[in-house]
Amino acid sequence: MNNTIISFDRHIMDEQRRYGGRGDFSVILSQIIFAAKVVAAQVAHAGLIEDILGRTGNKNVQGEEVQKLDVYANNMFINALNYIGKVCVMASEEDPDMIMIPEEYPKGEYVVMFDPLDGSTNIDVNISIGTIFSIYRRVTQTGGDGTLEDCLQPGKKLFGAGYIVYGSSTILVYSTGNGVNGFILDPSVGEFVLAHPNITIPPRGTIYSTNEGNYPYWKPGTRTYIDHLKSETNILKKPYTSRYVGSLVADFHRNLLKGGIFLYPEDTKDPKKPTGKLRLLYEANPLAFIAEQAGGAASTGYERIMDIQPTALHQRVPLILGSRDDVKEYEDFARKNL
Ligand code: P6P
């Protein structure tokens, strides 16, 4: 029996040999992994470190209260990537503007955008939270600072993407366009080891994940669809199971492995957020990339997420994500019951 343990570093080396590709990208992935290990250690002890828990009293660009662990994670990913000479610009949920590479460091060919600690409202109640990241090649001339044009690329141009779930164990799931692989952090050796090779999402699931408290604000098509899932007339001939953690990475990871559909549709609850809550560049696109690489789908209800041409750094989109047939069925309802 082959009991070779495949570490993350060995996996990206194998990928590089198999699919070609420059060491630069592998260095970026390794640095993201390093930062994730440090954040995982802090998350694991957050309950014990009083000065990390609680609130900074500040608000981020989304107007959401910033938790100290958010700030810590954001700084960790920025500092792990800004000095290596492989990145020309970054963007983060926690920063209103692009994050430029300091003058003293060389600029590289890649763009990295991330939500450093998604689901932060769950930090203090010990529910899984996570990091989501997108990696693009720059589109402007090489050598100088990256620009907004380098950041505002559609998801279909992604070079790689992934997420880390800080939960009962720390899980990394990523893709560079050649399938999806999942790794578990083995704390005894401090390495991410391959645990879920070639993840594929079942074409249809039995789980739906959404905040039903928004039901009164949904469009008729969304309400009709959710009512359909809760009936005995859907394709399963029994109600779907409802599972919603309120942490995008946790809800998506469960549905990726088991099958199911996650919905944060457009709603009329907040006139400032008519298209829903989730952000295109560092939440919807990277998870859409993973979902499609695993055989699933990601849509606004009317168009493929990865086809959207971004127009703003913190642009929000409706997000319907998961098993291919479930997403397609939602689209049929949304378009019929506009
Ligand atoms: P609601 C967490 O704040 C987050 O950005 C995602 O992780 C999660 O899916 C969503 O918001 C939860 O939003 O409105 O249901 O609390």
mmCIF file of N, CA and C in Angstrom, residues 8 122 124 241 278 291:
data_model
loop_
_atom_site.group_PDB
_atom_site.id
_atom_site.type_symbol
_atom_site.label_atom_id
_atom_site.label_comp_id
_atom_site.label_asym_id
_atom_site.label_seq_id
_atom_site.Cartn_x
_atom_site.Cartn_y
_atom_site.Cartn_z
ATOM 1 N N PHE A 8 1.363 19.712 0.972
ATOM 2 C CA PHE A 8 0.926 20.731 0.011
ATOM 3 C C PHE A 8 2.086 21.119 -0.903
ATOM 4 N N ASN A 122 -18.838 35.143 13.443
ATOM 5 C CA ASN A 122 -18.888 33.864 14.164
ATOM 6 C C ASN A 122 -17.663 33.630 15.032
ATOM 7 N N ASP A 124 -16.472 34.940 17.812
ATOM 8 C CA ASP A 124 -16.602 34.854 19.274
ATOM 9 C C ASP A 124 -17.504 33.715 19.726
ATOM 10 N N THR A 241 -32.983 19.310 2.907
ATOM 11 C CA THR A 241 -32.534 19.618 4.272
ATOM 12 C C THR A 241 -31.985 21.039 4.308
ATOM 13 N N LEU A 278 -22.859 39.486 -0.849
ATOM 14 C CA LEU A 278 -21.522 38.934 -1.042
ATOM 15 C C LEU A 278 -20.758 39.641 -2.144
ATOM 16 N N ALA A 291 -16.166 25.790 -7.519
ATOM 17 C CA ALA A 291 -17.387 25.029 -7.803
ATOM 18 C C ALA A 291 -17.362 24.475 -9.227
#
